[in-house]
XYZ file of C-alpha atoms in Angstrom:
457
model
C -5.301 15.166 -28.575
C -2.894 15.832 -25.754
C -0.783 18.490 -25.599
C 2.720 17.635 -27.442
C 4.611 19.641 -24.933
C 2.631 19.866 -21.132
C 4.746 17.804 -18.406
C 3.197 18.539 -15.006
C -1.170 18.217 -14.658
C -1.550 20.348 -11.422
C -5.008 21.041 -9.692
C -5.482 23.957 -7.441
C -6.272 23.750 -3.814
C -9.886 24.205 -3.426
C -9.515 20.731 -6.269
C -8.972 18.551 -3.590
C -11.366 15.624 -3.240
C -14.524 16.494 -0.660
C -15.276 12.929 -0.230
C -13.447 9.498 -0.946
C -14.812 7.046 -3.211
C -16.305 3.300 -1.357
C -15.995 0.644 -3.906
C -17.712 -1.951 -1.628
C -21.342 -0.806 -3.010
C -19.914 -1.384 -6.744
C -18.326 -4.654 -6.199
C -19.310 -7.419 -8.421
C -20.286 -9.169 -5.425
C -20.279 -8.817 -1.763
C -16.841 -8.874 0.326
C -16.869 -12.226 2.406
C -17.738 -11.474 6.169
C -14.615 -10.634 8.501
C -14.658 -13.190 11.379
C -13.414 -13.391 14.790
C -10.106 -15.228 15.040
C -11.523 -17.262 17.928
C -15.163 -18.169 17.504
C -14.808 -17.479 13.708
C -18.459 -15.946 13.307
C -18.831 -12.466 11.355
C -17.667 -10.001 13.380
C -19.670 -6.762 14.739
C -18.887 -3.187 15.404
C -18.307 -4.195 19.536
C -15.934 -7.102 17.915
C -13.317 -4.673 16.639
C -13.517 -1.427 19.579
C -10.624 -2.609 21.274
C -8.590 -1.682 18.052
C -10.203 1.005 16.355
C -11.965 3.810 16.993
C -16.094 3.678 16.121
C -15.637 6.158 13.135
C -13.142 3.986 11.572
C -15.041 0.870 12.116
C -18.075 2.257 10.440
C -16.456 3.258 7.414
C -15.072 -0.423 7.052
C -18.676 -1.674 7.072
C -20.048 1.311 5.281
C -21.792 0.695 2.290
C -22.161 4.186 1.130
C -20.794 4.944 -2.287
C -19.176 8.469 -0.547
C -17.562 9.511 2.472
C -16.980 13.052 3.317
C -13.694 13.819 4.262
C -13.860 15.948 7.741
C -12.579 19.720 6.923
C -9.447 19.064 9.385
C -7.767 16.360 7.363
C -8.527 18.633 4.441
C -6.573 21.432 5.775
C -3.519 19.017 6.487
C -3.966 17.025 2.796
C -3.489 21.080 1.975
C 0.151 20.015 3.170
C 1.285 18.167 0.101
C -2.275 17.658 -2.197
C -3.545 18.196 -5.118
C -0.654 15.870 -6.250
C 0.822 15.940 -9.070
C 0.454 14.094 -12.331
C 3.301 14.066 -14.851
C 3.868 12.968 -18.389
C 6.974 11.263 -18.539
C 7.852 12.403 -21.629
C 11.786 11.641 -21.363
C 11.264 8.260 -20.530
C 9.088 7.860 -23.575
C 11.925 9.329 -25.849
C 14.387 6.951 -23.814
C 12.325 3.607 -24.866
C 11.554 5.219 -28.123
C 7.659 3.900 -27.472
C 4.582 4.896 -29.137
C 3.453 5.010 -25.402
C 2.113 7.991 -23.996
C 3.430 7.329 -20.021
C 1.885 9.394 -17.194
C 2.546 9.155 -13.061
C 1.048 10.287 -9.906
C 3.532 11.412 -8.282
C 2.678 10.635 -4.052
C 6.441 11.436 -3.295
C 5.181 14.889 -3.069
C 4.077 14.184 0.711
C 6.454 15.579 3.845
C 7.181 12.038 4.624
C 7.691 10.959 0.604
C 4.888 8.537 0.477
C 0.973 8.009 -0.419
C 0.671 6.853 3.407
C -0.293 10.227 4.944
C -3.171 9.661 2.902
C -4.945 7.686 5.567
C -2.436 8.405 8.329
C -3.725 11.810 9.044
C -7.429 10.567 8.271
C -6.947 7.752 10.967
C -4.944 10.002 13.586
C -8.154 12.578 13.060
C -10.419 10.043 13.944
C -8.659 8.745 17.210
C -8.181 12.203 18.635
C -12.084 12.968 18.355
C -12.764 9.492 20.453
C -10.142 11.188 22.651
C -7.176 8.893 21.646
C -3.827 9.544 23.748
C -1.757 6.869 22.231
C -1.456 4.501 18.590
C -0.005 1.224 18.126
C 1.254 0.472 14.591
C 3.587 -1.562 12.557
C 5.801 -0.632 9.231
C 7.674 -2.362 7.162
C 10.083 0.001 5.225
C 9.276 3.161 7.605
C 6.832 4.947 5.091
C 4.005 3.829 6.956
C 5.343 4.373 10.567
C 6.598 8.068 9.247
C 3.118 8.709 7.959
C 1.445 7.701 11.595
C 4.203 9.685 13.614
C 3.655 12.852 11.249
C 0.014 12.559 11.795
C -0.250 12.034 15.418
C 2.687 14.699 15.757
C -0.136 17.079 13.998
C -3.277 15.594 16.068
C -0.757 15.419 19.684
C -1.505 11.667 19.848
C 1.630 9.382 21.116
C 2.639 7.135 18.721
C 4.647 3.696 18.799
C 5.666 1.947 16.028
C 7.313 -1.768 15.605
C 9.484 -1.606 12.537
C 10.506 -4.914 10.876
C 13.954 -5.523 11.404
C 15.355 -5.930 8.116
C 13.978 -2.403 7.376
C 14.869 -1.161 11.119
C 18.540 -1.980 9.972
C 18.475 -1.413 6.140
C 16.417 1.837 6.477
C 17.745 3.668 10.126
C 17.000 7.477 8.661
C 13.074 6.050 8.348
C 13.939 5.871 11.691
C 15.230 9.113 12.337
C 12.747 10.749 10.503
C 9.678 9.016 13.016
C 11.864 9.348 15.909
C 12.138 13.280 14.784
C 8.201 13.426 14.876
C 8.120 12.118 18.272
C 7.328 8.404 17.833
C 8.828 5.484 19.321
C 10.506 2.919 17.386
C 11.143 -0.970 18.087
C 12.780 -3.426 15.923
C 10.371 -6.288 15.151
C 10.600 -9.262 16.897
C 10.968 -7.887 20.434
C 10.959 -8.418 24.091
C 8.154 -6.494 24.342
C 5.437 -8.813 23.726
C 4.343 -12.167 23.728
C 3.933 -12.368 20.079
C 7.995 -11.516 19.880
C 9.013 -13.263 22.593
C 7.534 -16.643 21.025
C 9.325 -15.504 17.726
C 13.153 -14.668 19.244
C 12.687 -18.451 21.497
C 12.958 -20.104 18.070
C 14.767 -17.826 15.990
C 16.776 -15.280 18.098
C 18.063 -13.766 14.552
C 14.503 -13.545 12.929
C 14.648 -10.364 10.596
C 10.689 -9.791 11.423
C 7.907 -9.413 8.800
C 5.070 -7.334 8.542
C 2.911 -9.972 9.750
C 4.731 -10.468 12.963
C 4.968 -6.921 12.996
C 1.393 -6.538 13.099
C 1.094 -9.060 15.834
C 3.260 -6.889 17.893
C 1.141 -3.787 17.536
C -2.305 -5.998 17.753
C -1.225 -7.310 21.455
C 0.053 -3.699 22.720
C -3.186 -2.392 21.649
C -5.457 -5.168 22.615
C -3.631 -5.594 26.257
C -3.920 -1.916 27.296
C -6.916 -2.069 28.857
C -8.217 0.837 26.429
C -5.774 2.720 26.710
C -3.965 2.138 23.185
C -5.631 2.072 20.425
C -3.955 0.275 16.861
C -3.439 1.692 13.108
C -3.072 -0.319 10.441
C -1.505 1.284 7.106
C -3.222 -0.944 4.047
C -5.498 -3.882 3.666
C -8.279 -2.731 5.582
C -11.421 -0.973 3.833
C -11.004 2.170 5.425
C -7.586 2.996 4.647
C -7.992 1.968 1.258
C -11.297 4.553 0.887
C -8.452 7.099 1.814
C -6.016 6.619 -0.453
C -9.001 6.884 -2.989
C -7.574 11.060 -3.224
C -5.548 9.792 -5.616
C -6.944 8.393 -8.031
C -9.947 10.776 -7.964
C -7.453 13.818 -8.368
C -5.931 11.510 -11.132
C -9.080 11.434 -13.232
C -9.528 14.669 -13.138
C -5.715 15.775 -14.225
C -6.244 12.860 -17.279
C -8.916 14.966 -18.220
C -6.331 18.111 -18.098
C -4.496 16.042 -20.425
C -7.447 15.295 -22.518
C -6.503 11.451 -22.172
C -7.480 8.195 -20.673
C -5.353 5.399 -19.654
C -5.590 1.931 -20.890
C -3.546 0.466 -18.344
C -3.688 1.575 -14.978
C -0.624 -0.039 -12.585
C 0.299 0.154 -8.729
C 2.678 -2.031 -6.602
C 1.325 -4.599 -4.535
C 2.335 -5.268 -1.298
C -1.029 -4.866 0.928
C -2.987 -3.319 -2.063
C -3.564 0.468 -0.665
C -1.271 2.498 -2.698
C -2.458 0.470 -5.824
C -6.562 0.964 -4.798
C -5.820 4.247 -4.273
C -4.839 5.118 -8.173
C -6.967 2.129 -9.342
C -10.333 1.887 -7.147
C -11.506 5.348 -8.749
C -11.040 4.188 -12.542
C -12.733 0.815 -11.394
C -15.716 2.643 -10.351
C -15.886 4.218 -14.177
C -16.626 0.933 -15.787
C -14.525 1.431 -18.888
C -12.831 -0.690 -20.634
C -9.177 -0.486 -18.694
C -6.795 -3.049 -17.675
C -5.373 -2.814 -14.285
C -2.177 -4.439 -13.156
C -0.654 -5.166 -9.790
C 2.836 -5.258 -9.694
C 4.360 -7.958 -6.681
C 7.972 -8.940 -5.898
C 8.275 -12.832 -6.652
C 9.997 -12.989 -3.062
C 6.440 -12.261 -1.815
C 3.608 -12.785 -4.501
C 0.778 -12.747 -2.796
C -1.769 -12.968 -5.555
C 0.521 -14.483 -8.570
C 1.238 -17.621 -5.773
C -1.240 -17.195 -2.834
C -4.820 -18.560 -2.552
C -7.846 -16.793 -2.521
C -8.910 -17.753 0.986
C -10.010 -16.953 5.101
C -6.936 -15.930 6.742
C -4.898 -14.236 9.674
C -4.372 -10.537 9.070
C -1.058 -11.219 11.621
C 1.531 -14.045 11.753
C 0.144 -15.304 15.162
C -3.834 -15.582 14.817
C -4.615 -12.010 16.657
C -6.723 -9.988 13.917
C -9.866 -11.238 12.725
C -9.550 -13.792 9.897
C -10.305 -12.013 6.338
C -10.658 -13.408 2.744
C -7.737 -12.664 0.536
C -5.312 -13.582 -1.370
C -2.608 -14.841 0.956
C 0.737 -17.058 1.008
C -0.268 -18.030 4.971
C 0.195 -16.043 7.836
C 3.307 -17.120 9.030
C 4.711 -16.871 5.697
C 8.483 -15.549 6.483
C 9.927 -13.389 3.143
C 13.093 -12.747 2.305
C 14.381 -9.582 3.515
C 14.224 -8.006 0.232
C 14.504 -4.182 -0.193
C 11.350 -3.660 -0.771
C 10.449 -3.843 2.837
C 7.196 -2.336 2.232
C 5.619 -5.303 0.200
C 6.769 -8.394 2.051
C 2.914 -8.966 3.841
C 1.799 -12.538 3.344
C -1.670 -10.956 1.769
C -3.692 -8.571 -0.407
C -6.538 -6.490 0.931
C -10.074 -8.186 0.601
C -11.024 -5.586 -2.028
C -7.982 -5.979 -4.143
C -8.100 -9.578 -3.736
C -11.931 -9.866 -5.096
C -10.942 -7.937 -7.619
C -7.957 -10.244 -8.550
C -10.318 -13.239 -8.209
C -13.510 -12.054 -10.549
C -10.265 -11.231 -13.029
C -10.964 -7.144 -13.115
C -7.210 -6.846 -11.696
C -4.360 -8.548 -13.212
C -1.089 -9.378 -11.319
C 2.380 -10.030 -12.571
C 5.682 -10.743 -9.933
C 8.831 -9.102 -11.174
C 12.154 -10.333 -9.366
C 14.252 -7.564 -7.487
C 17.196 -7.069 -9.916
C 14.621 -6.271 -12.881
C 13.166 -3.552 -10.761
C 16.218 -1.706 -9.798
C 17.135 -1.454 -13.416
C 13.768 0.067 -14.170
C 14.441 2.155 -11.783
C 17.840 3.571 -13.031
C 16.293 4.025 -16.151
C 13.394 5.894 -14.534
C 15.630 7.968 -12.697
C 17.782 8.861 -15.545
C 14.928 9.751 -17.667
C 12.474 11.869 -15.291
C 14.779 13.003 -12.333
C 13.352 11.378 -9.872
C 14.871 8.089 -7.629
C 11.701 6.257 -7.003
C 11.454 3.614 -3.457
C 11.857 0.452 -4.172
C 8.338 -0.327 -3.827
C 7.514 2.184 -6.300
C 9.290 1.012 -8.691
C 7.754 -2.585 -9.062
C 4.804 -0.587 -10.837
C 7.918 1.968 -13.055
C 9.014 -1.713 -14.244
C 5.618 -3.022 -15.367
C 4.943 0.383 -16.376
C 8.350 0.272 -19.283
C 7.421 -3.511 -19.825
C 4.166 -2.329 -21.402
C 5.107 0.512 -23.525
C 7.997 -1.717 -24.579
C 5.560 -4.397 -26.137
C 3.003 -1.252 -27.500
C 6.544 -0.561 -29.312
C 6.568 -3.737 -30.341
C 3.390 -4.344 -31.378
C 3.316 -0.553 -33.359
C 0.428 0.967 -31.547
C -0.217 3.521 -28.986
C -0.837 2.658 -25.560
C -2.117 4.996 -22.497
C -0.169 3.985 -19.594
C -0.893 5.284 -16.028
C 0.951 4.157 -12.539
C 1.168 5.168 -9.185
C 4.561 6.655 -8.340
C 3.884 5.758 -4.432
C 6.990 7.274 -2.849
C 10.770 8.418 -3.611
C 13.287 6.786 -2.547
C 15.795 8.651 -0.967
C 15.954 6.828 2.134
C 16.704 3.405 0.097
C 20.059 4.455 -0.729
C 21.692 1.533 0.445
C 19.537 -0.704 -1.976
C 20.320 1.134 -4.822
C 24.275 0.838 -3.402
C 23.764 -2.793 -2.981
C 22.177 -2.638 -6.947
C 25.189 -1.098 -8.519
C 27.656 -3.533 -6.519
C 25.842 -6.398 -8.051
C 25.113 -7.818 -4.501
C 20.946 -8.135 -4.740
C 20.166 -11.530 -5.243
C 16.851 -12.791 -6.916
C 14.506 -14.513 -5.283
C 11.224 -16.682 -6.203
C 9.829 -17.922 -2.791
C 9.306 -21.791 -3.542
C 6.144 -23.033 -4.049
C 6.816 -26.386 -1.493
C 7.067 -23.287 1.163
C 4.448 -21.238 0.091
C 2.379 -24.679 -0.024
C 3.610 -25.688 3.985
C 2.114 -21.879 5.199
C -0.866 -22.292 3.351
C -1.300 -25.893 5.309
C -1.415 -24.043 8.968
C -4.126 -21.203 7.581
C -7.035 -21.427 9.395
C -10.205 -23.906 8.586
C -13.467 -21.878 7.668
C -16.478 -23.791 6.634
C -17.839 -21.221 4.368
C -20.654 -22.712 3.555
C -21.840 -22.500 7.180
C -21.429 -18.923 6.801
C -24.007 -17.934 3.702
């Protein structure tokens, strides 16, 4: 039985991971080819050079079950990693649950996030081709902070286009990438055609991460070589990353001489959540896993399964995922880190062979769980994080309810002490739910892009 007292699971140094974990080979079925967005035929290794470097693009095809992860990205993981995992054992007492609660706690990081993760793996990869210079997007500046940290470690130029809403919600992100050395835009710009298009219709767009993207696809793609582009979730490889966690999670659970039946993540572009979940996946017990979504942007709980843009213009090859449609616009919610029109392809098959449930909690709901959370354990969680700390209390509240015990494991992606101005905005009653309609959702969906699939097997 666990111990009725531990708190904190830690793993030494020499514990951390020697290889991440590639679900592809243990899929139920194969991931639907990635096409290109012009001739939409499966794309090649040649296809994608412009953006990535060759390492990177062979990992996203790879179909080996293990990837070694390169001694200098171990050193820098040595930064921040092993995590670690606590019991919440206050928060327990607090619902008075049967539950036994535990978290990975990612906020351990420099930059407060899981997104070094992959950041540092990616910036590794680009200096070896020689890399001088990375495009990227972020949406609520934990992803951007990640990439500037990293190339700040690997003396690679970075330049990141920030969605607005976040650029302006969020401006210590800001500081804290501009403090690394990156530059920062507010997304739409000036700067490229994808923007300009954007700003000629709507000069007081608030951006997306879509658009975003779009931005950072074209400065990449236009530089004659010269740029290369990052992406921070979705993508195979940067969800094989983020599989750290949830491989130093099994082997704290085992610390803990315990096993979740519920393993939860947010869900905005699925890599924080794969990260935690992908690893217990690959174990083929009998655990639930549950994405947690913001009904401003529910990707899975209201999107199709289906070939779409990775961008809001057409630029990145066309993937199958869950997705609300490309130029789906969100809210500007504060959880400026999920509002992406789609799920990564491996989340999304998961979602669709029903391995991975999803549920879409409105914004109000969250903060509260979060308020609780922080009263209970200490820490203030980001508002992305705390989509999961709400599903998280929602299930030991029914194993109260129901009488039995209940092993309950999420990913506690990032603090949130740069989101002070959403939990200001919580306590002055001024957030606002919002469920995106389904009439809107329904006219994106419409201008997705035609794929005769059956042409393609």
């Amino acid at each position: 039985m666990p111990d009725k007292q531990h708190v904190k699971y830690l793993l030494s140094e020499d514990q951390i991971p020697r290889a991440w974990y590639n679900i592809i080979p243990d899929l139920p079925r194969p991931l639907a080819p990635v096409l290109h967005p012009g001739t939409k035929q499966p794309v090649g290794p040649d296809d994608l050079a412009p953006l990535f470097p060759m390492a990177l693009i062979m990992q996203e095809m790879s179909a080996d079950r293990y990837i070694e992860i390169p001694e200098p990205v171990r050193d820098v993981y040595r930064q921040w990693r092993p995590s670690p995992l606590y019991r919440a054992r206050r928060l327990e007492k607090a619902l008075d649950t049967p539950a036994r609660i535990y978290y990975k706690y990612e906020g351990a990081s420099p930059v407060g996030s899981h997104k070094p993760n992959t950041a540092v793996a990616q910036a590794f990869y680009n200096k070896e081709e020689g890399v001088k210079k990375i495009a990227t997007e972020t949406g609520a500046g934990q992803w951007g902070s990640s990439l500037a940290m990293a190339g700040a470690f690997f003396g690679i130029e970075i330049e990141v286009f920030m969605v607005k809403i976040s650029y302006q919600q969020k401006p210590y992100r800001r500081s804290m990438m501009q403090a690394y050395g990156a530059t920062v835009h507010a997304s739409p710009t000036d700067l490229t055609n994808a923007g300009r298009s954007v700003l000629a219709k709507d000069p007081d767009n608030m951006g997306s991460l879509g658009l975003a993207i779009s931005e950072a696809v074209e400065r990449a793609a236009t530089s004659g070589g010269t740029i290369k582009y990052s992406l921070g979730s979705v993508l195979n490889h940067v969800l094989l990353h983020q599989t750290v966690i949830g491989e130093e999670a099994l082997a704290q659970m085992a610390m803990a001489d315990d096993y979740p039946d519920v393993v939860i993540g947010c869900a905005g572009g699925g890599s924080n959540m794969a990260g935690l979940i992908i690893p217990f996946v690959g174990k083929g017990l009998n655990t639930r896993f549950l994405a947690a979504e913001p009904t401003a942007c529910p990707s899975m709980t209201k999107g199709v399964y289906a070939y779409d843009f990775g961008d809001a213009v057409g630029m990145t090859p066309i993937m199958k995922m869950s997705t609300l449609g490309h130029d789906f616009m969100p809210p500007g919610i504060h959880a400026g880190g999920l509002r992406y029109h789609g799920m990564s392809p491996i989340m999304s098959l998961l979602h669709e062979e029903g391995i991975l449930e999803a549920q879409a909690y409105h914004q109000n709901g969250i903060f509260e769980a979060a308020v609780q959370f922080t009263r209970s354990e200490g820490i203030v969680p980001a508002p992305e994080s705390a989509h999961a700390i709400r599903a998280a209390i929602d299930e030991a509240l029914e194993a109260k309810a129901a009488g039995e015990e209940r092993v309950i494991l999420f990913n506690l992606s990032g603090h949130g002490h740069f989101d002070m101005g959403a939990y200001d905005s919580y306590f002055a009653g001024q957030l606002q739910d919002y469920e995106y309609p389904v009439e809107e959702v329904r006219a994106a969906q419409e201008r997705m892009p035609q794929v005769d699939e059956a042409a393609l097997a």
